[in-house]
GROMACS .gro file of C-alpha atoms in nm:
model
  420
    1UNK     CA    1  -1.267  -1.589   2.066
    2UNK     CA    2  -1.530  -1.344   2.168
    3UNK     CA    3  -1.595  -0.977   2.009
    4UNK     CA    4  -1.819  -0.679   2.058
    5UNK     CA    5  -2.085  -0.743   1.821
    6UNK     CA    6  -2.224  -0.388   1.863
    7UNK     CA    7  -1.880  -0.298   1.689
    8UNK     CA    8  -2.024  -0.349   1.314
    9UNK     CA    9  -1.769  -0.401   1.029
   10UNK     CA   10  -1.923  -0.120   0.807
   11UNK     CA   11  -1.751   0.109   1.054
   12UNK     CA   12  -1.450  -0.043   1.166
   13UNK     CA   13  -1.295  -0.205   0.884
   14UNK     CA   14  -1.327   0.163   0.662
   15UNK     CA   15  -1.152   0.298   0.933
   16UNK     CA   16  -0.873   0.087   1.027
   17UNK     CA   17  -0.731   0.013   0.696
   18UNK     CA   18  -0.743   0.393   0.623
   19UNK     CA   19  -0.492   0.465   0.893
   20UNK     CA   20  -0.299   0.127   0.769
   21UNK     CA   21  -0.281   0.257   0.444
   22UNK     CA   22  -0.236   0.638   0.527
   23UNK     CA   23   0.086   0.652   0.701
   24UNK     CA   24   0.210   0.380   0.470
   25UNK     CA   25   0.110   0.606   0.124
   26UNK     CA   26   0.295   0.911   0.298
   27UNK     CA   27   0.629   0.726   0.359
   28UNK     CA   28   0.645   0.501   0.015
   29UNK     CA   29   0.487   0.753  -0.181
   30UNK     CA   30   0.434   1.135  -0.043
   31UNK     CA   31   0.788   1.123   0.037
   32UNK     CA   32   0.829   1.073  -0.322
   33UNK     CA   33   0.687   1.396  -0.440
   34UNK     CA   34   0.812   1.606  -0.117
   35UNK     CA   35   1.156   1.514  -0.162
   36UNK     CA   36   1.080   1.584  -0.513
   37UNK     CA   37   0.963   1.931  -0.480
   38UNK     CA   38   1.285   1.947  -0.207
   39UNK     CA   39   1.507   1.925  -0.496
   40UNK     CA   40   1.653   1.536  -0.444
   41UNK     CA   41   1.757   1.363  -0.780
   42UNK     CA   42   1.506   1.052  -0.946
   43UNK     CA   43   1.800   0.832  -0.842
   44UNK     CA   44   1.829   0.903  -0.510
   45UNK     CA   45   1.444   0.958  -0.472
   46UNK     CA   46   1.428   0.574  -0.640
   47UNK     CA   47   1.657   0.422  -0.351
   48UNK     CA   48   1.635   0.585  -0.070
   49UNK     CA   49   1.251   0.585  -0.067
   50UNK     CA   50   1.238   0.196  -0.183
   51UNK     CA   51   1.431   0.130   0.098
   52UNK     CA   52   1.153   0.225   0.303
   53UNK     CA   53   1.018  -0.070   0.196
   54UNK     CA   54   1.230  -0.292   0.406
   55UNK     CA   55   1.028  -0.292   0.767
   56UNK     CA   56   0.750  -0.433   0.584
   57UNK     CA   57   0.992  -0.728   0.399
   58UNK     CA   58   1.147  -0.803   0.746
   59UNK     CA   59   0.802  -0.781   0.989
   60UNK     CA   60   0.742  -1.118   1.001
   61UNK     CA   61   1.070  -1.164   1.220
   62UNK     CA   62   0.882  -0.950   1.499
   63UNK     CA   63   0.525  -1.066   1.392
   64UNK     CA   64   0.518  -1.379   1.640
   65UNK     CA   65   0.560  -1.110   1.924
   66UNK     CA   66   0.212  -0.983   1.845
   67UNK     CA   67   0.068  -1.304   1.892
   68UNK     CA   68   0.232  -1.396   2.232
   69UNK     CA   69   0.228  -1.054   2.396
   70UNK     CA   70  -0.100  -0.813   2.440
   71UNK     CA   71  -0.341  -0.780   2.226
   72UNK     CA   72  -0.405  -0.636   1.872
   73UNK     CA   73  -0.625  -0.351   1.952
   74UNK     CA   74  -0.316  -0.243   2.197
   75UNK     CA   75  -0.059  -0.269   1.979
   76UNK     CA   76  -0.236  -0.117   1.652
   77UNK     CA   77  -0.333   0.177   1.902
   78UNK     CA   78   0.029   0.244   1.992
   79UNK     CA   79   0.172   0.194   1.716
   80UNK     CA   80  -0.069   0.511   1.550
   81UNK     CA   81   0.019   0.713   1.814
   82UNK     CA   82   0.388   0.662   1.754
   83UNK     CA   83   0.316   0.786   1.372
   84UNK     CA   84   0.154   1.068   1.523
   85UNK     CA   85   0.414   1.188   1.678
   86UNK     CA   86   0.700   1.063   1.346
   87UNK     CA   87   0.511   1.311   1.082
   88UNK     CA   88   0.509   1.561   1.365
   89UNK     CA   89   0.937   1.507   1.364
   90UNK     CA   90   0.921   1.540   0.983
   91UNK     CA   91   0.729   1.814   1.017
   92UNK     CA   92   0.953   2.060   1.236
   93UNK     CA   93   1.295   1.909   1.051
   94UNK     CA   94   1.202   1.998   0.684
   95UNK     CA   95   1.397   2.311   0.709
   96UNK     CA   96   1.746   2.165   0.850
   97UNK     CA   97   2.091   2.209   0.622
   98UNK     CA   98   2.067   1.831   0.667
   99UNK     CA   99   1.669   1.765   0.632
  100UNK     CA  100   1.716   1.457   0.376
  101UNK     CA  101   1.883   1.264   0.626
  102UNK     CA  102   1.708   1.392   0.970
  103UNK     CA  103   1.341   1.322   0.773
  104UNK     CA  104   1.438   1.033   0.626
  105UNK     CA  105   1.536   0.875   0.982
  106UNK     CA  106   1.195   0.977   1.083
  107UNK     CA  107   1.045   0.788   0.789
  108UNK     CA  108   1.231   0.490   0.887
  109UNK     CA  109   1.094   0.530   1.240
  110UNK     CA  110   0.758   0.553   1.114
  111UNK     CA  111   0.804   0.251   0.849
  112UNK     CA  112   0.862   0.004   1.143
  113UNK     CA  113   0.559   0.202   1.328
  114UNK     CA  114   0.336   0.112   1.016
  115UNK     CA  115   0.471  -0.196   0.953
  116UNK     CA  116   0.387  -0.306   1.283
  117UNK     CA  117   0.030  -0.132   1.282
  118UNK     CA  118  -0.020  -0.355   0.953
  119UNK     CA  119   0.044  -0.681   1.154
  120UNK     CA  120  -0.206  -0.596   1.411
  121UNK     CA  121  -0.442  -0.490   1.184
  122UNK     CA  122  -0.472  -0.769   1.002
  123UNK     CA  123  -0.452  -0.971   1.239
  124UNK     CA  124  -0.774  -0.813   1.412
  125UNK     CA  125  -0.942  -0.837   1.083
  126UNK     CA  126  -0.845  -1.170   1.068
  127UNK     CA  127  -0.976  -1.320   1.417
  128UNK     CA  128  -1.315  -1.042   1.431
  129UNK     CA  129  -1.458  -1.185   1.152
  130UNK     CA  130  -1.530  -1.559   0.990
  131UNK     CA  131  -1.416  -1.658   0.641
  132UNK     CA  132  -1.728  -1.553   0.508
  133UNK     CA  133  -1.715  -1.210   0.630
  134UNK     CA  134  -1.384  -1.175   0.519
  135UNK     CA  135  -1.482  -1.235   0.152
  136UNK     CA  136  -1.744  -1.016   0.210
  137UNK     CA  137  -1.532  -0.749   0.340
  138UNK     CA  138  -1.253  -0.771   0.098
  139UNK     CA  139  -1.364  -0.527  -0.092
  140UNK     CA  140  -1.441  -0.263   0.148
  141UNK     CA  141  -1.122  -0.332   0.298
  142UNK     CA  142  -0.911  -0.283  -0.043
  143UNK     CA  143  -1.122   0.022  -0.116
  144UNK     CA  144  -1.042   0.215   0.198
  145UNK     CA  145  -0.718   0.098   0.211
  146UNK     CA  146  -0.669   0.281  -0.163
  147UNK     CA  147  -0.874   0.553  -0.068
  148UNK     CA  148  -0.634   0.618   0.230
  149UNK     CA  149  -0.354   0.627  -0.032
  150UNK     CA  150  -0.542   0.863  -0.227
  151UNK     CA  151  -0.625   1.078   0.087
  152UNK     CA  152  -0.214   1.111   0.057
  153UNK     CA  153  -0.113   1.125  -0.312
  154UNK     CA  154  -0.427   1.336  -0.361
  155UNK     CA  155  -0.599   1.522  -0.036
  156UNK     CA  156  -0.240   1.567   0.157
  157UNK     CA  157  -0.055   1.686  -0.220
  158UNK     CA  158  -0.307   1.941  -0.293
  159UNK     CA  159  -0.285   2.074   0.073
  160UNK     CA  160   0.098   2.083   0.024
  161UNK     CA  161   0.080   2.277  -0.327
  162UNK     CA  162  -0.187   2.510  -0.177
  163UNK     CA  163   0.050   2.614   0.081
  164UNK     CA  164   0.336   2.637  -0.199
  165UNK     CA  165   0.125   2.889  -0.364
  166UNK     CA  166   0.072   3.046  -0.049
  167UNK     CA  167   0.400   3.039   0.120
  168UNK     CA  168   0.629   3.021  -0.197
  169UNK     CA  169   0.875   2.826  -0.014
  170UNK     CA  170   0.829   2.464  -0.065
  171UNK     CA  171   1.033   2.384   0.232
  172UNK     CA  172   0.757   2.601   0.466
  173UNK     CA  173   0.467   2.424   0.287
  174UNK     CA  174   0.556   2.076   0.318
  175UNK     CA  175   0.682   2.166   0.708
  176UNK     CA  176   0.281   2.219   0.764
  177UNK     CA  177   0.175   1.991   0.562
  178UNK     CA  178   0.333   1.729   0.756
  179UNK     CA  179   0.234   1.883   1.086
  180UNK     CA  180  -0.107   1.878   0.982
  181UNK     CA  181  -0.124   1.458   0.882
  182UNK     CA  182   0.015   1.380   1.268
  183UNK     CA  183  -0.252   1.572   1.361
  184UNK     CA  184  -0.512   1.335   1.105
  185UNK     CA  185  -0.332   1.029   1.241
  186UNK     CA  186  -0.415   1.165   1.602
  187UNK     CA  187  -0.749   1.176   1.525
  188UNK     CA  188  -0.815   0.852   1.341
  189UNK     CA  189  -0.602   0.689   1.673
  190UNK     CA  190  -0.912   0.819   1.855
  191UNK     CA  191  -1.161   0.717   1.636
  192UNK     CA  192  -0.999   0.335   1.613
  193UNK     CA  193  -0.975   0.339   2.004
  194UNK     CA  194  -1.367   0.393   1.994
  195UNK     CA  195  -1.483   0.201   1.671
  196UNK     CA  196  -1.339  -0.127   1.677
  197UNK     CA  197  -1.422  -0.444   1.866
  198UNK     CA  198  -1.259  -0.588   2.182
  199UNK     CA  199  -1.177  -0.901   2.100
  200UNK     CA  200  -1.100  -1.208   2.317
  201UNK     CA  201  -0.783  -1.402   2.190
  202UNK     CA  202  -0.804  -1.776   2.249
  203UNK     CA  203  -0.450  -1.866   2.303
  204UNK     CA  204  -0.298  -2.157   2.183
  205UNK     CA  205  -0.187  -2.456   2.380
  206UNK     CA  206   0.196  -2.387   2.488
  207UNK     CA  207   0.347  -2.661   2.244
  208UNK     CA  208   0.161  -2.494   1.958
  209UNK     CA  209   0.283  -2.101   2.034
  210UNK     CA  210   0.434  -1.968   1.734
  211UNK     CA  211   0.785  -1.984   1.768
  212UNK     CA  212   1.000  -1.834   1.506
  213UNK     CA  213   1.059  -2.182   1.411
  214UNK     CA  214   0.710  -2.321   1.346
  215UNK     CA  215   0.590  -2.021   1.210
  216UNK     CA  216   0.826  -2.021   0.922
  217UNK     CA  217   0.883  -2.401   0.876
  218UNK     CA  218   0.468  -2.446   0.839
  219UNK     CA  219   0.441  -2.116   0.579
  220UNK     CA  220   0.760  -2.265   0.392
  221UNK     CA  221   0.620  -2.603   0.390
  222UNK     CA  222   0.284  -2.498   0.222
  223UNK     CA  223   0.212  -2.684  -0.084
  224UNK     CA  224   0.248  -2.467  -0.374
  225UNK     CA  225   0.416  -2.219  -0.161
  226UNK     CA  226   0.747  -2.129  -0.458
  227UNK     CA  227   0.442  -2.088  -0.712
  228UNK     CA  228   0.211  -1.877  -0.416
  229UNK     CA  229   0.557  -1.671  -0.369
  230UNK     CA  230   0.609  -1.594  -0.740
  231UNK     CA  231   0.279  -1.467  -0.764
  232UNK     CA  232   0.336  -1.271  -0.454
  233UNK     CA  233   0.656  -1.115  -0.625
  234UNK     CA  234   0.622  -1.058  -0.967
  235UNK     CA  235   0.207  -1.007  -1.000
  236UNK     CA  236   0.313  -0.613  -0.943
  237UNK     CA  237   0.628  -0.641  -1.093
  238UNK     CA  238   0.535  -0.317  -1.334
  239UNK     CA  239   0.320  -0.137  -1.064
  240UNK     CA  240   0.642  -0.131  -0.820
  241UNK     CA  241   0.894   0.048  -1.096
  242UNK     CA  242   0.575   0.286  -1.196
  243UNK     CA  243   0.463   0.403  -0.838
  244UNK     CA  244   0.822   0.550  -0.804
  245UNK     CA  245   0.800   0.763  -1.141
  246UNK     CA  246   0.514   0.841  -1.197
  247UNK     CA  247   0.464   1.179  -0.996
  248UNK     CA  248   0.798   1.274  -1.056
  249UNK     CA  249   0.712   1.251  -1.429
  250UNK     CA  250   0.421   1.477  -1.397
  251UNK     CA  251   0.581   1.724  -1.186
  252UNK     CA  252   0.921   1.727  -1.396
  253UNK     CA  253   0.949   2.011  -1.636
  254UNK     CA  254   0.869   1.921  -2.015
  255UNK     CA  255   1.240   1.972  -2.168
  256UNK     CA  256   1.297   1.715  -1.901
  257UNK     CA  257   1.065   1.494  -2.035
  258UNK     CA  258   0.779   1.531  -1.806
  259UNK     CA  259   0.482   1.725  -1.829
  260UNK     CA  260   0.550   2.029  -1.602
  261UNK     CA  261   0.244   1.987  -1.362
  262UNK     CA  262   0.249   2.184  -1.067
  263UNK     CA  263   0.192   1.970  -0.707
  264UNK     CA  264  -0.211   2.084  -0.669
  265UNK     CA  265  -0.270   1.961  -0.996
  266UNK     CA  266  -0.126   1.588  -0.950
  267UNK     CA  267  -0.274   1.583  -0.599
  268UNK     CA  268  -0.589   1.663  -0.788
  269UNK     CA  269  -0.569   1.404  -1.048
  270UNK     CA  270  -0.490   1.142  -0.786
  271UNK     CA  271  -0.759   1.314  -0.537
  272UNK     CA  272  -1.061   1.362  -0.743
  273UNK     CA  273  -1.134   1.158  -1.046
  274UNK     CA  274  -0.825   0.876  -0.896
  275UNK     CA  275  -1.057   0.824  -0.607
  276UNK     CA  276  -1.358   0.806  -0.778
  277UNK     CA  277  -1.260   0.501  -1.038
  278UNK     CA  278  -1.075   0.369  -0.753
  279UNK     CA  279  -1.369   0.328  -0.502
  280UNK     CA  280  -1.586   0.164  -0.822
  281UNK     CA  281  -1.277  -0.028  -0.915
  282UNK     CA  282  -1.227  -0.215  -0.556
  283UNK     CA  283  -1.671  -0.223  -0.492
  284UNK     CA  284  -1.677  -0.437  -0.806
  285UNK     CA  285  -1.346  -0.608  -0.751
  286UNK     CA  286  -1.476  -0.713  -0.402
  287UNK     CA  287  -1.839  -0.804  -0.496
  288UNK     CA  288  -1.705  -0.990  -0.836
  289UNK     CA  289  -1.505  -1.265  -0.646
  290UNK     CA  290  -1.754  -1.277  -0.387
  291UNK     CA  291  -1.999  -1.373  -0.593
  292UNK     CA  292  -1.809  -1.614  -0.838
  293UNK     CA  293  -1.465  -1.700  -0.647
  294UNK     CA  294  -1.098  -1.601  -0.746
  295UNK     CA  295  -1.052  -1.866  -1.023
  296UNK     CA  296  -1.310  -1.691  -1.257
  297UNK     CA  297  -1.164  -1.340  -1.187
  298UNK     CA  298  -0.806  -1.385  -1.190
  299UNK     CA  299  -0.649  -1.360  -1.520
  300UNK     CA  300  -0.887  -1.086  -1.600
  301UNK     CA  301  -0.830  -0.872  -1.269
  302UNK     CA  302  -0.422  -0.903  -1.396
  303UNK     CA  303  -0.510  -0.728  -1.703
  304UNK     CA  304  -0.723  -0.481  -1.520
  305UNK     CA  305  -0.412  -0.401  -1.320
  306UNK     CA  306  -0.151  -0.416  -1.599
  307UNK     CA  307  -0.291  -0.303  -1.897
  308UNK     CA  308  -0.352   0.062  -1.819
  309UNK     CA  309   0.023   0.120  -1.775
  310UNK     CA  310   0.017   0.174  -2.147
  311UNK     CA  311  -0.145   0.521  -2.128
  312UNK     CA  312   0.153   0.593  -1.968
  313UNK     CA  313   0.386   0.574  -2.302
  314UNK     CA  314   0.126   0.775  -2.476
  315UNK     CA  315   0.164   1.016  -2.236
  316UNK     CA  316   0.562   1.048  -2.199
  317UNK     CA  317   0.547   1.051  -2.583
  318UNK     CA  318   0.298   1.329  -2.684
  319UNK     CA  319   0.363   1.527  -2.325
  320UNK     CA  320   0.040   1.710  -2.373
  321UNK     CA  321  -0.045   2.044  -2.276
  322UNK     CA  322  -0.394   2.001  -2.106
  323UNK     CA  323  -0.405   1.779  -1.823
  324UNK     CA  324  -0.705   1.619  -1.939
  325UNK     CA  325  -0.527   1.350  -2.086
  326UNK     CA  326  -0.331   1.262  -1.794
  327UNK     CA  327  -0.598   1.236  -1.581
  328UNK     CA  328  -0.809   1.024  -1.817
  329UNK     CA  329  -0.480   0.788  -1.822
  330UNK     CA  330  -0.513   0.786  -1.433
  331UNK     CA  331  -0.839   0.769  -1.430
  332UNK     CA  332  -0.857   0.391  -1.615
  333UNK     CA  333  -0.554   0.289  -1.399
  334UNK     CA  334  -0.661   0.330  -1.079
  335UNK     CA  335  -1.019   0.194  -1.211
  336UNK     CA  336  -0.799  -0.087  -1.305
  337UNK     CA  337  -0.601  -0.087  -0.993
  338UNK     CA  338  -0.841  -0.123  -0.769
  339UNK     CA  339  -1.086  -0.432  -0.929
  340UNK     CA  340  -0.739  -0.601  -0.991
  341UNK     CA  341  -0.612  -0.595  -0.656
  342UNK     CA  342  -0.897  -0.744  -0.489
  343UNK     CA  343  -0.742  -1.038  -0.641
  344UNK     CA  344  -0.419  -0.988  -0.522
  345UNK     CA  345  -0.562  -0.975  -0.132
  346UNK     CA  346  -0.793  -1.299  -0.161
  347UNK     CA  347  -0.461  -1.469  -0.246
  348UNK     CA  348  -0.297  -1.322   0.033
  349UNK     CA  349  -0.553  -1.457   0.283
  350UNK     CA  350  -0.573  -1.790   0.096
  351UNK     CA  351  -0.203  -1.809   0.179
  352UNK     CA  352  -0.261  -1.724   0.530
  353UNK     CA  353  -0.458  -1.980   0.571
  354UNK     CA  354  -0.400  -2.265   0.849
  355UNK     CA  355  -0.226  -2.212   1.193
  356UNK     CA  356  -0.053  -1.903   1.279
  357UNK     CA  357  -0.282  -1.706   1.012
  358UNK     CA  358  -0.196  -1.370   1.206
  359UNK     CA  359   0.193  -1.436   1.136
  360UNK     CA  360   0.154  -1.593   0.800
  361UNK     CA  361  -0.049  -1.305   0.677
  362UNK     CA  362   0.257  -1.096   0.785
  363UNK     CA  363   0.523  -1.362   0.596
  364UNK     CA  364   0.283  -1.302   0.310
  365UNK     CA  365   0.298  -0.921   0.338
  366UNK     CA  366   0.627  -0.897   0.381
  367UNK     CA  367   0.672  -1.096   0.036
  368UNK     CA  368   0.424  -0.810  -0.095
  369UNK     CA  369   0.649  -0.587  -0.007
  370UNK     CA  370   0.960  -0.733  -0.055
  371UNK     CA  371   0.799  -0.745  -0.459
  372UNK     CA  372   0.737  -0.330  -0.474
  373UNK     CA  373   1.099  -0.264  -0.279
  374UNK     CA  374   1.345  -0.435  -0.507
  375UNK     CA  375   1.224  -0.308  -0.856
  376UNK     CA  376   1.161   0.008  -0.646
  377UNK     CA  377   1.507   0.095  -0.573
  378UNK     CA  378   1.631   0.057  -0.936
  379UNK     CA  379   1.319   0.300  -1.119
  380UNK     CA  380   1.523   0.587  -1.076
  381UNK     CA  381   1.810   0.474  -1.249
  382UNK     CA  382   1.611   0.293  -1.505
  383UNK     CA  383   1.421   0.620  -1.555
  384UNK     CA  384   1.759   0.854  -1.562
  385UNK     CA  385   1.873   0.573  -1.847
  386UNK     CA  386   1.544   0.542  -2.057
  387UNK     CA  387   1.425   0.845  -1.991
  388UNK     CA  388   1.039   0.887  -1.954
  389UNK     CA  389   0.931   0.703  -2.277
  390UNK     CA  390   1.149   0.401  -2.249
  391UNK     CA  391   1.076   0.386  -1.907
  392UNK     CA  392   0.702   0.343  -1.909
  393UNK     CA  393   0.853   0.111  -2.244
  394UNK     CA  394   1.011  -0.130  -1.974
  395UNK     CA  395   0.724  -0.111  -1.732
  396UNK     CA  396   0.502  -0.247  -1.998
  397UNK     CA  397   0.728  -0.550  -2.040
  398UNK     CA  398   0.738  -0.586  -1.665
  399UNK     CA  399   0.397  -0.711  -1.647
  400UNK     CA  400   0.449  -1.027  -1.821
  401UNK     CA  401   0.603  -1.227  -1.569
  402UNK     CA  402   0.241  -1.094  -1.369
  403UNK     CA  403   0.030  -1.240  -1.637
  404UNK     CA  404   0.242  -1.579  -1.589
  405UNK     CA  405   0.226  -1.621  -1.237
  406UNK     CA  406  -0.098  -1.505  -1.255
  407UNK     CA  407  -0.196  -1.852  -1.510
  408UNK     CA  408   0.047  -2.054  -1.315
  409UNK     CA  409  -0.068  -1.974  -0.954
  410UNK     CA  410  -0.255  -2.220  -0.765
  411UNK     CA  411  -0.560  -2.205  -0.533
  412UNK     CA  412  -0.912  -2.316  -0.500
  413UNK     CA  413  -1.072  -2.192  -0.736
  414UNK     CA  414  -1.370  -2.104  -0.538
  415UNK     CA  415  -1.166  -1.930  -0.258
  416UNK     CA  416  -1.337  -1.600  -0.221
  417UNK     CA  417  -1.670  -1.704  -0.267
  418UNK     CA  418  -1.904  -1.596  -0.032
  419UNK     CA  419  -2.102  -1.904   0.120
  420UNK     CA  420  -2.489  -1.897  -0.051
   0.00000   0.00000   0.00000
């Protein structure tokens, strides 16, 4: 393969996996606190929005297509226009008798839309740069990738609650609000088409094209590969049940058990000091396994990532009245969130390594997901049950089967390490 080596990575990777992660944090998560705010039950907020998941479990039945037809700077370019124009449908539908439905059909247009933008993403990422540079660039690629999260649960919810205030109609503010991210995703389409590389695909010899076949029978027949899956599945298995609860528990009123936080103020938690530990969290992540490999950073990057669910109980128990505390307990998890999943995406590639990595990094992916949607769909119920303190209770226990597939897991121990 050949690329445009004027196209440097410091530019292009920041900004691709902000618009992979952007439209992806608005769907899974956004749509969390919107239909919130939209009066929709936990429950039905659990399920529904989990379900979201599912184009990202099932992309690696479509993934092969990317490798056979056009290129990945095509498809990743269409498929960000097509989200353009989704949160533009959400946007003018918020105010139907039946907007729960009509929006959440536009969600599941744009899931398959992001889903599919992943693929090619990675897939660029994958064949612009050597193994090397891919270590290298881990890190920068996890932190933008969070930091487009942020830009939603933080930037996009404190743009939302502004307009709340303003409008004091909830159904008006999050209309514009979602208006105004198809116009962001327009303009970070524009800035992709200019910023990243052209790259030359060498195509494979016709008897090695990835068929459906081959590309699952050579991922499925990689050694390790149930122990690689577990990992896969269960390494977030508390993260998936507290995504889904957490900003309704700040935004639910206090007799309800929450702590009664208006929408600016959790956008600003996540948006100001969440962004903040979270760059530092995936820099040092990044640079950490670079320098000594995955094997020296694992178990303690699955404690970084586990551990601060615990401020969560203390929260849901003493329900404070100054938001300090709850952004201090954010603060240390998404600190913790982002050094521990750097070692959650050098596992990913390791798996993708081999033939077909494009397509196997999709299989692994879809895994990924497959691991937040299931757990996912049952928080709300397991929240309406528990309640807020046993919840967070049962999240805590979640993580255990992380910690064990984190000791179990196996892979070089180097992998990760950037060549001296």
């Amino acid at each position: 393969m050949t690329q445009n080596k004027t196209k440097s990575p410091w530019v292009w990777v920041p900004s691709l996996y902000l618009t992979e992660s952007m439209p992806y944090v608005v769907i899974i998560t956004v749509s969390v606190i919107m239909y919130k705010n939209l009066g929709i039950s936990n429950a039905d907020i659990g399920l529904y929005t989990s379900f979201l998941y599912l184009p990202w479990v099932i992309k690696p039945i479509w993934s092969p297509i990317l490798e056979l037809f056009g290129n990945k700077k095509k498809w990743f370019l269409s498929m960000q226009l097509i989200l353009s124009l989704v949160f533009l449908g959400v946007g003018l539908t918020t105010g139907l008798d039946q907007f729960f439905v009509v929006t959440l059909a536009f969600f599941w247009m744009g899931a398959f839309a992001s889903a599919t933008n992943d693929i090619a993403s990675d897939g660029l990422y994958l064949i612009a740069l050597d193994p090397g540079e891919q270590s290298f660039f881990v890190g920068l690629r996890s932190t933008f990738y969070r930091v487009g999260m942020i830009t939603g649960q933080g930037l996009i919810v404190i743009l939302a609650g502004f307009l709340e205030e303003k409008f004091g109609d909830p159904t008006q503010a999050w209309s514009w609000t979602m208006i105004g991210v198809s116009g962001l995703m327009l303009l970070l389409t524009g800035f992709n088409y200019l910023a990243t590389p052209q790259v030359v695909e060498e195509r494979v010899a016709k008897e090695d094209q990835p068929s459906f076949g081959k590309v699952f029978t050579t991922f499925f027949t990689k050694k390790n590969i149930g122990l690689s899956l577990g990992f896969v599945l269960l390494y977030r298995l508390g993260e998936s049940q507290l995504v889904k609860m957490a900003s309704p528990f700040f935004l639910d009123e206090r007799v309800d058990g929450g702590l009664g936080l208006s929408t600016t103020e959790v956008g600003f938690i996540y948006g100001t000091l969440g962004v903040i530990a979270l760059l530092l969290g995936g820099i040092l992540g990044g640079i950490a396994i670079s320098r000594d490999g995955l094997g020296r950073w694992m178990m303690p990057m699955a404690f970084a990532i586990n551990a601060p669910n615990i401020g969560y109980i203390l929260l849901s128990w003493q329900q404070p009245d100054s938001i300090t505390f709850a952004a201090t307990v954010v603060t240390i998890e998404q600190f913790g969130y982002g050094f521990g999943f750097a070692a959650y995406m050098i596992f990913l590639i390791f798996l993708a390594e081999g033939a077909f990595k494009t397509a196997h990094y999709a299989l692994a992916t879809g895994f990924m997901a497959m691991g937040m949607m299931l757990p996912g769909m049952l928080s709300g119920y397991m929240q309406q049950w528990l309640g807020y303190p046993g919840f967070f209770v049962w999240v805590v226990i979640a993580t255990i089967p992380g910690f064990a597939m984190a000791y179990l897991a196996k892979y070089p121990r180097e992998f990760g390490k950037k060549a001296s």
